[in-house]
Coordinates of C-alpha atoms in Angstrom, one line a residue:
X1 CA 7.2 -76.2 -33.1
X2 CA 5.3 -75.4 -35.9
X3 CA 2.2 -74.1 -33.9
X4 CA 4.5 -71.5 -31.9
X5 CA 4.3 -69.4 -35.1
X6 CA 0.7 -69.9 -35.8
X7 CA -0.2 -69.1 -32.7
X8 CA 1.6 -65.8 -32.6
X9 CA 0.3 -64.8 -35.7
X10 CA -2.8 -65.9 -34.6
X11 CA -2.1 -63.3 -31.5
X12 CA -1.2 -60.5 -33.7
X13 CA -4.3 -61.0 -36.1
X14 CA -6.6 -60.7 -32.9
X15 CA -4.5 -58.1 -31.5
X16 CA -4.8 -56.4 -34.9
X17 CA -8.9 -56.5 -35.0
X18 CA -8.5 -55.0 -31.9
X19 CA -7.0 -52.2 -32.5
X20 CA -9.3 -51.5 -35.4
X21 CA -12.3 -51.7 -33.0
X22 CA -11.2 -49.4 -30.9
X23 CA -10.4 -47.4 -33.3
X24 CA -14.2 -47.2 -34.6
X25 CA -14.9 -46.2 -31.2
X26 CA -16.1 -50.0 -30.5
X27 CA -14.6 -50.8 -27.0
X28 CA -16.7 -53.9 -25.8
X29 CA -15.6 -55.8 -29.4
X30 CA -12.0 -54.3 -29.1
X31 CA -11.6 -56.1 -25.2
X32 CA -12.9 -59.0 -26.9
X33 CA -10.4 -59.2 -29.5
X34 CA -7.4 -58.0 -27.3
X35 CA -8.8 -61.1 -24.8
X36 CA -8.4 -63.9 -28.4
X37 CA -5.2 -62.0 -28.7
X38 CA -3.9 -63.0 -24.9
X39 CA -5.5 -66.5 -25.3
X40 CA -3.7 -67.1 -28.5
X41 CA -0.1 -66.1 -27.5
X42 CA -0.2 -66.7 -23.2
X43 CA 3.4 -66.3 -22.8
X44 CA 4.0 -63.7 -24.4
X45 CA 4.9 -60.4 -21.9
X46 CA 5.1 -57.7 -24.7
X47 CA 1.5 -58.7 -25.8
X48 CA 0.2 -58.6 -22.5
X49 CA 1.6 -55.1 -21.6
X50 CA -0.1 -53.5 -24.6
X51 CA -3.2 -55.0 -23.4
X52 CA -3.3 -53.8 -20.0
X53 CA -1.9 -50.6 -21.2
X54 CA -5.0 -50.3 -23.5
X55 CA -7.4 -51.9 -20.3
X56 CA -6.1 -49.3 -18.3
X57 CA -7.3 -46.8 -20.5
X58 CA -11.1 -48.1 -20.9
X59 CA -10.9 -47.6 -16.9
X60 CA -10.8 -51.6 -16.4
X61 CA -7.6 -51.8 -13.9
X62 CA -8.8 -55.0 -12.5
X63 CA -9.0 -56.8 -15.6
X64 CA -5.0 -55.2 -16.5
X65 CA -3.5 -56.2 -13.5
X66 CA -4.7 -59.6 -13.4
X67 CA -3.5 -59.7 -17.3
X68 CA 0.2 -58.3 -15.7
X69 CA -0.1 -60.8 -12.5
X70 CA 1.4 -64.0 -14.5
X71 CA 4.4 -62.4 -15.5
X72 CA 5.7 -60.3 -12.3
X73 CA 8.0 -63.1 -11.5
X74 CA 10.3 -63.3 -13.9
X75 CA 9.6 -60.3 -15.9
X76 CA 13.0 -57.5 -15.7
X77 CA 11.4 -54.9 -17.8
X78 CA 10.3 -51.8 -16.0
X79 CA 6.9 -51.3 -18.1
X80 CA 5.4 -54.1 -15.9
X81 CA 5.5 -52.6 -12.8
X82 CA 5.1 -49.2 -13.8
X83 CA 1.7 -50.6 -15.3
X84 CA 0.7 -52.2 -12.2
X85 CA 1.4 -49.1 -10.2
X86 CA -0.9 -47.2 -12.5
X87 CA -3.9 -50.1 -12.1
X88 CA -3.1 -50.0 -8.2
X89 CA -3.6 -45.8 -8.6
X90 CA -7.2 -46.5 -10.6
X91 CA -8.4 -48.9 -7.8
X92 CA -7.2 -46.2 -4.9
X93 CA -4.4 -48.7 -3.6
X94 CA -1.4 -46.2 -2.9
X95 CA 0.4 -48.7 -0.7
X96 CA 0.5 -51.1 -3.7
X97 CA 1.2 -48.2 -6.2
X98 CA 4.1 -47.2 -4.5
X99 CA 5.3 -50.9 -4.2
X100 CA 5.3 -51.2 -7.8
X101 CA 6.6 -47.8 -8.2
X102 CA 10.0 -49.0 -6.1
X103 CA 10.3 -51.9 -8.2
X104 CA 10.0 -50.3 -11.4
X105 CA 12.7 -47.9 -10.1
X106 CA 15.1 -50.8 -9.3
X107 CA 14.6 -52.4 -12.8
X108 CA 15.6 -49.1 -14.0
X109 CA 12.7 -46.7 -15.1
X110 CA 13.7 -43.2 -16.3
X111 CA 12.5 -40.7 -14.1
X112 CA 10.3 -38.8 -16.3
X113 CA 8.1 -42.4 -16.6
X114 CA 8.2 -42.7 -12.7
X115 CA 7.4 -39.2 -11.9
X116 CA 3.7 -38.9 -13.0
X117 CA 2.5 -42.0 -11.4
X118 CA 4.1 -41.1 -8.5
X119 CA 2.8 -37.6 -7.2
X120 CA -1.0 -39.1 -6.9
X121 CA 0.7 -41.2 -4.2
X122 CA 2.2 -38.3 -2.8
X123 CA -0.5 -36.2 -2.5
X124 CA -1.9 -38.4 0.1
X125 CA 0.8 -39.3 2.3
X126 CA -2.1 -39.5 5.2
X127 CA -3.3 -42.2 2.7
X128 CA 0.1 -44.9 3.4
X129 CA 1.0 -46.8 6.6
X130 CA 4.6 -45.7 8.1
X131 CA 6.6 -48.1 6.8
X132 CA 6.0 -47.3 3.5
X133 CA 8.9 -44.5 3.9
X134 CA 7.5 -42.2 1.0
X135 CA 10.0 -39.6 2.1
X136 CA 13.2 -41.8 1.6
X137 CA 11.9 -43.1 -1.8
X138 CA 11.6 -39.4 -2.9
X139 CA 15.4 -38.9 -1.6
X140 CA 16.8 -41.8 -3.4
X141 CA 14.6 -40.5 -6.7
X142 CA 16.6 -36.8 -6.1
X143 CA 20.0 -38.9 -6.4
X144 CA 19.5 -41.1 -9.2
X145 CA 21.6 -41.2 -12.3
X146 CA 20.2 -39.8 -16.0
X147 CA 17.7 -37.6 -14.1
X148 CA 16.0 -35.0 -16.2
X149 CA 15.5 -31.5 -15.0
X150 CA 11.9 -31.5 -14.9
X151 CA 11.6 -34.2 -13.1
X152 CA 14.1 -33.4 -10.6
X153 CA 12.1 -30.2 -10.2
X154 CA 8.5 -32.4 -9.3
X155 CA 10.4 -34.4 -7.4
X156 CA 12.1 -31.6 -5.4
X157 CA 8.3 -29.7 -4.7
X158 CA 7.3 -33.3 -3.6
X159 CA 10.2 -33.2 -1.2
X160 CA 9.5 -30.1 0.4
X161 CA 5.9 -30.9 0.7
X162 CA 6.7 -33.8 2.5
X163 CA 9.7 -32.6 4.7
X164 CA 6.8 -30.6 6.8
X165 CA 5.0 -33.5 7.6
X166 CA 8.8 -34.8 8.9
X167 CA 10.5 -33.0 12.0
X168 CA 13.8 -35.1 11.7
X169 CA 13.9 -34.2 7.7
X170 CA 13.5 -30.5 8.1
X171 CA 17.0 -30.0 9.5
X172 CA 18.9 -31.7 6.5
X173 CA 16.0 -30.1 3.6
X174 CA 17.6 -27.0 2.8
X175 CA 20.9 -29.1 1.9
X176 CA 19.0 -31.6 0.0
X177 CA 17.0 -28.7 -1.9
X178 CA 20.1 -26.9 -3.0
X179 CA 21.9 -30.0 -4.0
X180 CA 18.9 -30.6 -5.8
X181 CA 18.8 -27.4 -7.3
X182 CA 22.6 -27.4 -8.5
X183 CA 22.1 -30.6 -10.5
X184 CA 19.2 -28.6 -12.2
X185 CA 20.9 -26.0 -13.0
X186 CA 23.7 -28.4 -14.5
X187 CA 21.6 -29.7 -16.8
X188 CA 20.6 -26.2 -18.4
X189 CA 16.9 -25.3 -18.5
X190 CA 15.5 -24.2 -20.9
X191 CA 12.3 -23.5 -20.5
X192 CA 10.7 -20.5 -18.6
X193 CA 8.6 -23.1 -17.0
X194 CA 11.8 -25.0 -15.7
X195 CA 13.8 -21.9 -15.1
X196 CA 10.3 -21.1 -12.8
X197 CA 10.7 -24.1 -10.9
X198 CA 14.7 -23.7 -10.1
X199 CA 14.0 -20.3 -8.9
X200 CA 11.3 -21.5 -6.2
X201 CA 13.8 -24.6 -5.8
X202 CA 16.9 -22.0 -4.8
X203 CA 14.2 -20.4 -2.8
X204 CA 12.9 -23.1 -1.0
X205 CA 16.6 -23.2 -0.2
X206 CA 17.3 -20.0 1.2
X207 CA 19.2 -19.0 -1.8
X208 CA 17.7 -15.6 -2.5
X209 CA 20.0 -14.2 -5.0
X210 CA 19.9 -17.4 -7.1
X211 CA 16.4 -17.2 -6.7
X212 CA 16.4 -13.6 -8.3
X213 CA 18.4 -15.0 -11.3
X214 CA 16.6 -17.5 -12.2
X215 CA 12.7 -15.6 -12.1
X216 CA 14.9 -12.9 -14.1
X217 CA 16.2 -15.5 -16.4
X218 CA 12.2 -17.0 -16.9
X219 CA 10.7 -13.3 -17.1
X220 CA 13.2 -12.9 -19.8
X221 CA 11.6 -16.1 -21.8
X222 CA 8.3 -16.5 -20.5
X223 CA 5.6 -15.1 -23.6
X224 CA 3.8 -11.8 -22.5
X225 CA 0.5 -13.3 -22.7
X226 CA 1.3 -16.5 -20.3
X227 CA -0.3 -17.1 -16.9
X228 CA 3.5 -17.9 -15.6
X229 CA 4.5 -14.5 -16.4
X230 CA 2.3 -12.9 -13.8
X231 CA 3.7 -15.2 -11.4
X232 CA 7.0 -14.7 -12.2
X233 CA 7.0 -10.6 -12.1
X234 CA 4.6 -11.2 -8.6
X235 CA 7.7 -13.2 -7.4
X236 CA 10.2 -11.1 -8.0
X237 CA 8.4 -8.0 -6.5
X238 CA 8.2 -9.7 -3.4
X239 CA 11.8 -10.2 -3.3
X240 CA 13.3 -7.2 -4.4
X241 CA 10.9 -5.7 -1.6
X242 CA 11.9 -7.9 0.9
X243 CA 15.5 -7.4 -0.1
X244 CA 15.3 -3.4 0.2
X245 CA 15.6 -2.4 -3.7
X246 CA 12.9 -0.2 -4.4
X247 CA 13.6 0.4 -8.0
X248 CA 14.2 -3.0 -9.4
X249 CA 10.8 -4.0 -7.5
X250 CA 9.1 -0.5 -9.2
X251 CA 10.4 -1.2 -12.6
X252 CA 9.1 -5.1 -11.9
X253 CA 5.8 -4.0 -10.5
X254 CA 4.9 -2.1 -13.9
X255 CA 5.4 -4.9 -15.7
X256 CA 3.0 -6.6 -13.7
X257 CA 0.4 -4.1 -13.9
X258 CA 0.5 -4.4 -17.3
X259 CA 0.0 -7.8 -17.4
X260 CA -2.6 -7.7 -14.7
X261 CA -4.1 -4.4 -14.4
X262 CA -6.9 -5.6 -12.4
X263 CA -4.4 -6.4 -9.7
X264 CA -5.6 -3.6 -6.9
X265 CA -2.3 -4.7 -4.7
X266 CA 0.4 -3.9 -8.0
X267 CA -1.4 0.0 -8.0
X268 CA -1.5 -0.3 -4.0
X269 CA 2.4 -1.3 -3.7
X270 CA 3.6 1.1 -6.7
X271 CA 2.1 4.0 -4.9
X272 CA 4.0 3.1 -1.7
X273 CA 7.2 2.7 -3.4
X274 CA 6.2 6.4 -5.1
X275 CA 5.6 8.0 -1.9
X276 CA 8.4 6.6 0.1
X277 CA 11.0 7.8 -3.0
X278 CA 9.7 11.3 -2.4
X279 CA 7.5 11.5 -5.6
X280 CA 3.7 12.2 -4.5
X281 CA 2.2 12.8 -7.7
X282 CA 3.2 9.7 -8.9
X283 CA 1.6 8.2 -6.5
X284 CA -1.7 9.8 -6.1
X285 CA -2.0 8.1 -9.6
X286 CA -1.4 4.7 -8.3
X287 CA -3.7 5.0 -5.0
X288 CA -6.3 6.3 -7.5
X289 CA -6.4 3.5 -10.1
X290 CA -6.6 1.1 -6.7
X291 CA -9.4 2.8 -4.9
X292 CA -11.4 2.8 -8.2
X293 CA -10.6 -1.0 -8.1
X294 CA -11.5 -1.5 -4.3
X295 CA -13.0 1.6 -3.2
X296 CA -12.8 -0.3 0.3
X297 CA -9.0 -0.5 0.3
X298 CA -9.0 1.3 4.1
X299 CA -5.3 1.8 3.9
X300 CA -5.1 4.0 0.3
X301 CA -7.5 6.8 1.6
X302 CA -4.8 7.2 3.9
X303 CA -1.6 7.2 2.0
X304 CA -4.0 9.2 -0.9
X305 CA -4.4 11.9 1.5
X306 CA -0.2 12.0 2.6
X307 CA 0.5 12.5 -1.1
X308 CA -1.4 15.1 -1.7
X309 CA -0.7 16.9 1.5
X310 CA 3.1 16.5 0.3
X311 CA 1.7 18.4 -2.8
X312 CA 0.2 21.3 -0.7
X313 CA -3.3 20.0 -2.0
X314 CA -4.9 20.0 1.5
X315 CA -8.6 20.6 -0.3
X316 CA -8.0 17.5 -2.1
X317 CA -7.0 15.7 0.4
X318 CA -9.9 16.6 2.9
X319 CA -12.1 15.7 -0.4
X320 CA -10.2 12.1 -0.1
X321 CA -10.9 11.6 3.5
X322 CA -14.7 12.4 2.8
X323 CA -14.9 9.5 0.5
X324 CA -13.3 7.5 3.0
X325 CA -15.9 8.3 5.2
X326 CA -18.5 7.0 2.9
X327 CA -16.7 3.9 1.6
X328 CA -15.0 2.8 5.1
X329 CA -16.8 5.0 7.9
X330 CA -15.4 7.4 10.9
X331 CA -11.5 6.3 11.8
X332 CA -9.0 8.3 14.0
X333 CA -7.0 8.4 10.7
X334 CA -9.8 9.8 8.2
X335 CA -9.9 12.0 11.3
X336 CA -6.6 13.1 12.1
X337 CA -5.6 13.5 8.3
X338 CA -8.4 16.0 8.1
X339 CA -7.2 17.9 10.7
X340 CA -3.7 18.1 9.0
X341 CA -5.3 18.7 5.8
X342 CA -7.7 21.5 7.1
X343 CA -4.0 23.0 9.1
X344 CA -2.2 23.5 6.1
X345 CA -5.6 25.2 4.7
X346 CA -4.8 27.6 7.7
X347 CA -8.2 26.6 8.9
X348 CA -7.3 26.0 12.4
X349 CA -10.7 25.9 13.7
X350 CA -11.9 23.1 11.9
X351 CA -8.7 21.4 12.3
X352 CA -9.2 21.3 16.2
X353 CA -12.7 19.8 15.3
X354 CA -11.3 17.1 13.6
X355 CA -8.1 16.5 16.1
X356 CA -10.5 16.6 19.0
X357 CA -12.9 14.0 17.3
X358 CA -9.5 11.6 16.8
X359 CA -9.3 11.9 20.3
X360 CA -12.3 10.9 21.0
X361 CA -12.4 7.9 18.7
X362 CA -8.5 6.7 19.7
X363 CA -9.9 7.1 23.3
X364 CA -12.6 4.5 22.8
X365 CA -10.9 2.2 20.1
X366 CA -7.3 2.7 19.8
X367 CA -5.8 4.2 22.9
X368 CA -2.3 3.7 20.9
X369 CA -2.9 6.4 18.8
X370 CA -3.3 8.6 21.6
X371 CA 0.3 9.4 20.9
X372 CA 2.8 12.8 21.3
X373 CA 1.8 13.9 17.7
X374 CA -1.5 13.8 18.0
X375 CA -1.3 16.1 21.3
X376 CA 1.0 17.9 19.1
X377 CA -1.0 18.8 16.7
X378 CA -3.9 19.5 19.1
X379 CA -1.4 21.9 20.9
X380 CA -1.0 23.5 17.6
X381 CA -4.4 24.2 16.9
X382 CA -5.7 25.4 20.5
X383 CA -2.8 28.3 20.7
X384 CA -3.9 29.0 17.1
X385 CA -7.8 29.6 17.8
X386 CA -6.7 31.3 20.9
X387 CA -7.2 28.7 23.6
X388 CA -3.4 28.4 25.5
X389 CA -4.3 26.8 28.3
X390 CA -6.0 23.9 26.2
X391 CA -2.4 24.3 24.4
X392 CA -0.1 24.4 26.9
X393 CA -2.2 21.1 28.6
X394 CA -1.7 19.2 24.8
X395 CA 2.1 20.5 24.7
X396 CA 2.3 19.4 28.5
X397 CA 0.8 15.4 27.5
X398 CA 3.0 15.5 24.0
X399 CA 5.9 15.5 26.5
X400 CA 4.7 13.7 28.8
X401 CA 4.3 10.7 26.5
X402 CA 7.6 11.9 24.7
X403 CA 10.1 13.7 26.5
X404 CA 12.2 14.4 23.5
X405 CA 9.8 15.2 21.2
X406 CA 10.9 18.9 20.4
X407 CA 8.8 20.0 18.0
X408 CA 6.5 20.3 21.5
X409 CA 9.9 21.4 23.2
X410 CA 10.1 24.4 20.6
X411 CA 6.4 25.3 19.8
X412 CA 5.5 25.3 23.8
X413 CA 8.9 27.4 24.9
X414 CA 8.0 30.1 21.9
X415 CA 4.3 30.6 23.1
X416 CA 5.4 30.9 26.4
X417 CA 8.5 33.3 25.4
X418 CA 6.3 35.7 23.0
X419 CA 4.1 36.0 26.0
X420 CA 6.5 36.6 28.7
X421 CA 5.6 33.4 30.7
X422 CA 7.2 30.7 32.3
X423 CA 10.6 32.3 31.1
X424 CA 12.7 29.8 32.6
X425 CA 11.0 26.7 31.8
X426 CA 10.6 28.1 28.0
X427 CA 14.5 28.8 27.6
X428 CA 15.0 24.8 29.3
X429 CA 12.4 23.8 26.6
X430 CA 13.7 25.9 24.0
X431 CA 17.1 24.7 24.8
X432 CA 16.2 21.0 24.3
X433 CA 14.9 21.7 21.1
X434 CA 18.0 23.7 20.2
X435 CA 20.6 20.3 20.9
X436 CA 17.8 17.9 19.4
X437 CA 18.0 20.1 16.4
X438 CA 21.0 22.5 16.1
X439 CA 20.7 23.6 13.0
X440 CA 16.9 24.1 12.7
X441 CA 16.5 28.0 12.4
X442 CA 13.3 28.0 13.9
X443 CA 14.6 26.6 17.1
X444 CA 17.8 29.4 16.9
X445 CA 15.3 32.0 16.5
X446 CA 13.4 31.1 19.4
X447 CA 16.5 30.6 21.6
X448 CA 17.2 34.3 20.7
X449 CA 13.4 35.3 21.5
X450 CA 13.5 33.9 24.9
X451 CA 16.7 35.2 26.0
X452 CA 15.8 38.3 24.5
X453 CA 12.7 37.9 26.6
X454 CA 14.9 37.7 29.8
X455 CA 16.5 40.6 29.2
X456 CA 19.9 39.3 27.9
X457 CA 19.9 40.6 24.2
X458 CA 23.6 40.5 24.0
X459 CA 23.4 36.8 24.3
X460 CA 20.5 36.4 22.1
X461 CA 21.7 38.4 18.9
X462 CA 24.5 35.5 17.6
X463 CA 21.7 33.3 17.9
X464 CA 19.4 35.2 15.9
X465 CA 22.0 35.5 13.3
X466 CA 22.9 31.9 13.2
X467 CA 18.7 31.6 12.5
X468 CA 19.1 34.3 9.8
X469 CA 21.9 32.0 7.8
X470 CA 20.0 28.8 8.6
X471 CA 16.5 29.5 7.3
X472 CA 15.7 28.0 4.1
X473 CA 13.8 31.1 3.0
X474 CA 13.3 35.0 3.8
X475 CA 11.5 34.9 7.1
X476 CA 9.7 38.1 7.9
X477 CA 9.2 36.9 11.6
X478 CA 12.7 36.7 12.0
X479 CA 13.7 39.8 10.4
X480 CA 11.3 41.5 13.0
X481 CA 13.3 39.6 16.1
X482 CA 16.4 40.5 14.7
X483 CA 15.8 44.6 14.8
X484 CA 14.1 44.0 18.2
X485 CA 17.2 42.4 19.5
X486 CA 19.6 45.2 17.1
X487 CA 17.6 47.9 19.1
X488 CA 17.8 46.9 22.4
X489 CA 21.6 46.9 22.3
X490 CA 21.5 51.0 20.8
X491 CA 22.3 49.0 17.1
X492 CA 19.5 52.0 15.7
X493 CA 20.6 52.2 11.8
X494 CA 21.4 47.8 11.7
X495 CA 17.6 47.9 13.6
X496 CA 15.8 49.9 11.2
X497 CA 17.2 47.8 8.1
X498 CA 16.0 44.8 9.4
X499 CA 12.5 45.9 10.3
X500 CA 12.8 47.5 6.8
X501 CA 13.2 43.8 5.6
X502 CA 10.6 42.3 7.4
X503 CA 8.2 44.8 6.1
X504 CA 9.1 43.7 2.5
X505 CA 8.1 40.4 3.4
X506 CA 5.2 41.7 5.3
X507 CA 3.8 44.7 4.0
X508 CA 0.7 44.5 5.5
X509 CA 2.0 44.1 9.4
X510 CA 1.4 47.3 11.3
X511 CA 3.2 46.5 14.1
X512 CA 6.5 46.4 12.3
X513 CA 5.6 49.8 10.3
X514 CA 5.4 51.2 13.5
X515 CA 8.5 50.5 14.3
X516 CA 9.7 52.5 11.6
X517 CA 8.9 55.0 12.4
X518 CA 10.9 58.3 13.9
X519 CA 10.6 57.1 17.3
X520 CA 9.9 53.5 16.9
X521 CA 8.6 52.3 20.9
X522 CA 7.5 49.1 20.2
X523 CA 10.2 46.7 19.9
X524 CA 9.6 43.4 21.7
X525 CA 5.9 43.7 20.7
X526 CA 4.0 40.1 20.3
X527 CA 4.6 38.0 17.2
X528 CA 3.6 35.2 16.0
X529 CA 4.1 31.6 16.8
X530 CA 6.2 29.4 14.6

């Protein structure tokens, strides 16, 4: 027996040179002294895993596995196969890979040594005949004993990949993924990287609040200047928008554009969220830092020009739709908002231009946006340049293509009333407006013009005074109606005040000075439209 130990410390003296080659950088002399190593000691498994491990390495998996092959009988230590797999991965054999893989498994291989060697085979599932059941082996992985939370978390993306690929998985994933995902969590992550993955693991599951809890939990830990952190705040956006909470999402969003302010959707999505809470200015800023990003982001000229409409800053906001027309071309929208921009300008003229020229373009292109407000608006602007039958055919298709729509229902019945026409059809149009609407003093003053029209001023005076306590501010207009409708019923004294008023908030209409004086004749005299 004396030569046992000889040998072996021959072995170990080889294995020894070896090392030091390789070392020095001197591969060809270190396999040459690993291989005296091997011959000295034959038997011996530990030596001839450290070999293979180290042929592995020099990219010689031909040479480890047949160094492994002797001893996969009656070897029970998990190294063996998990070194076979990994020599089976290097010669593109997945099949075999994942043999080795289940067999390391059985002989009890933690998961965070199984893991790695096993996602190359995963990634090509196209790659392994049917019966190698990569699915199931991923299952049995999720329920084994002593797992660790980041590989549960590899193994659980794995899963889900694979579950798509799989019809008669799909059904039973979620459960599997939230099983999954509750073992995690029992086992405490720590990381922002593994408090990541358990948030897309509870989302993979449908478990949106979890979800939110967990990308909180790794935007609380993640460092500010890590690529995960973007991730994370982009994440959570998402699903505080999807979920309807508009200031958790704002407050998340800033973050982000902080840590990516190149990010042209973060300004795009903040200025929405601006807008839609009723704060324009706000997000004029936001649509301007993304158009100076992407001066072709089509949809921002558009929302640019909104805000600053809502800020009475119609100049600007034809100014906007100009350099839309240079960056993106001629739209119904760039259109259409210039028509609303050059309206609240009071430039009704121009505004018709542009309205027309929508309709033109919506005719051709996007017969959709040949819509009630756009005839709306083009109703609006013929009676104001002085074109009413061009109005009353816009107001006629805005109700036509919306019955109910009463702005039209209002704005038509008023022209019609201040010009004595169509008296009956105005107060059924006027009416509509009025139940749409019942507390819109506009609409009450209008009922009280066009029954005042028809000669039934008793009935229209408690309608002009409900308009009176309604309107937001001093309205010189309805002032004027209400004296008209005062004097008609003998009221001369109540009539005179109120044409008094509207002259204070008109001083420069002559029609209503007139009426002032001694012998006043003109009551009922035009006025404008609302």
């Amino acid at each position: 027996m004396a030569g046992a130990p000889r040998a072996q410390m021959e072995a170990d003296a080889r294995f020894a040179e070896g090392v030091l080659y390789e070392t020095q950088g001197d591969i060809p002399r270190a396999v040459a002294a690993f291989r005296s190593a091997l011959e000295a000691a034959p038997g011996d498994e530990e030596l001839a895993r450290e070999v293979a491990r180290r042929f592995l390495r020099y990219q010689q998996p031909g040479a480890a596995l047949a160094i492994l092959q002797p001893f996969s009988t009656n070897s029970t230590h998990y190294e063996l196969p998990l070194l076979q797999a990994e020599g089976h991965l290097l010669q593109n054999r997945p099949t075999e890979a994942l043999t080795a893989l289940r067999e390391a498994h059985k002989r009890g291989a933690p998961l965070a040594a199984l893991v790695p060697l096993l996602l190359p085979v995963l990634q090509r599932p196209d790659a392994l005949p049917a019966e190698a059941r990569p699915l199931a082996f991923v299952r049995e992985l999720l329920d084994a004993p002593h797992a660790d939370a980041e590989s549960l978390l590899v193994l659980a993306d794995a899963y889900a990949r694979l579950t798509t690929l799989d019809p008669a998985e799909r059904s039973q994933s979620a459960e599997v993924l939230a099983r999954t995902a509750r073992r995690v969590e029992s086992l405490n992550p720590a990381t922002p990287e593994q408090q990541f993955g358990l948030a897309e693991l509870h989302l993979r599951s449908g478990a949106v609040e979890q979800a939110i809890r967990w990308y909180e939990q790794a935007r609380a830990a993640v460092p500010e200047a890590s690529p995960l952190r973007r991730l994370v705040l982009a994440r959570l956006a998402d699903l505080y928008l999807q979920t309807g909470r508009a200031e958790p999402a704002r407050e998340v969003l800033e973050d982000l554009s902080k840590a990516d302010p190149m990010n042209v959707q973060v300004h795009f999505v903040l200025a929405n969220l601006a807008l839609e809470a009723g704060r324009p200015a706000e997000a004029v800023d936001a649509y301007r830092r993304a158009l100076t990003l992407n001066p072709k982001l089509e949809a921002a000229y558009y929302n640019l020009a909104q805000a600053l409409l809502a800020l009475q800053q119609p100049q600007q906001a034809l100014a906007t739709m100009e350099s839309a027309r240079t960056n993106i071309g001629r739209t119904f929208l760039v259109e259409y908002l210039s028509g609303l921009a050059a309206s609240q300008m009071r430039d009704y003229a121009t505004a018709r231009k542009h309205f027309l020229a929508a309709e033109v373009l919506a005719s051709t292109s996007e017969t959709n946006r040949l819509n009630a407000a756009l005839y709306f608006q083009l109703g609006v602007t013929a009676e104001r340049t002085g074109d009413i039958p061009a109005a009353v055919r816009a107001f006629e298709q805005c109700l036509k293509l919306d019955p109910k729509f009463h702005p039209a229902q209002n704005y038509l019945g008023y022209m019609w009333a201040e010009r004595g026409e169509n008296l009956d059809r105005a107060h059924q149009l006027i009416e509509q407006a009025v139940q749409a609407d019942p507390h819109n003093s506009a609409y009450l003053d209008s009922m009280a013009w066009v029954l005042f029209q028809l000669g039934r001023p008793a009935e229209a005076l408690p309608w002009m005074e409900q308009a009176l306590a309604t309107m937001d501010e001093p309205d010189p207009t309805m002032y004027d109606h209400y004296g008209d409708i005062l004097a008609a019923l003998g009221r001369t004294n109540e009539a005179r005040q109120a044409w008094q008023r509207a002259l204070e908030l008109d001083p420069n209409n002559e029609t209503i000075r007139r009426k002032l004086q001694p012998d006043p004749s003109a009551a009922g005299s035009a006025h404008p439209a609302p």
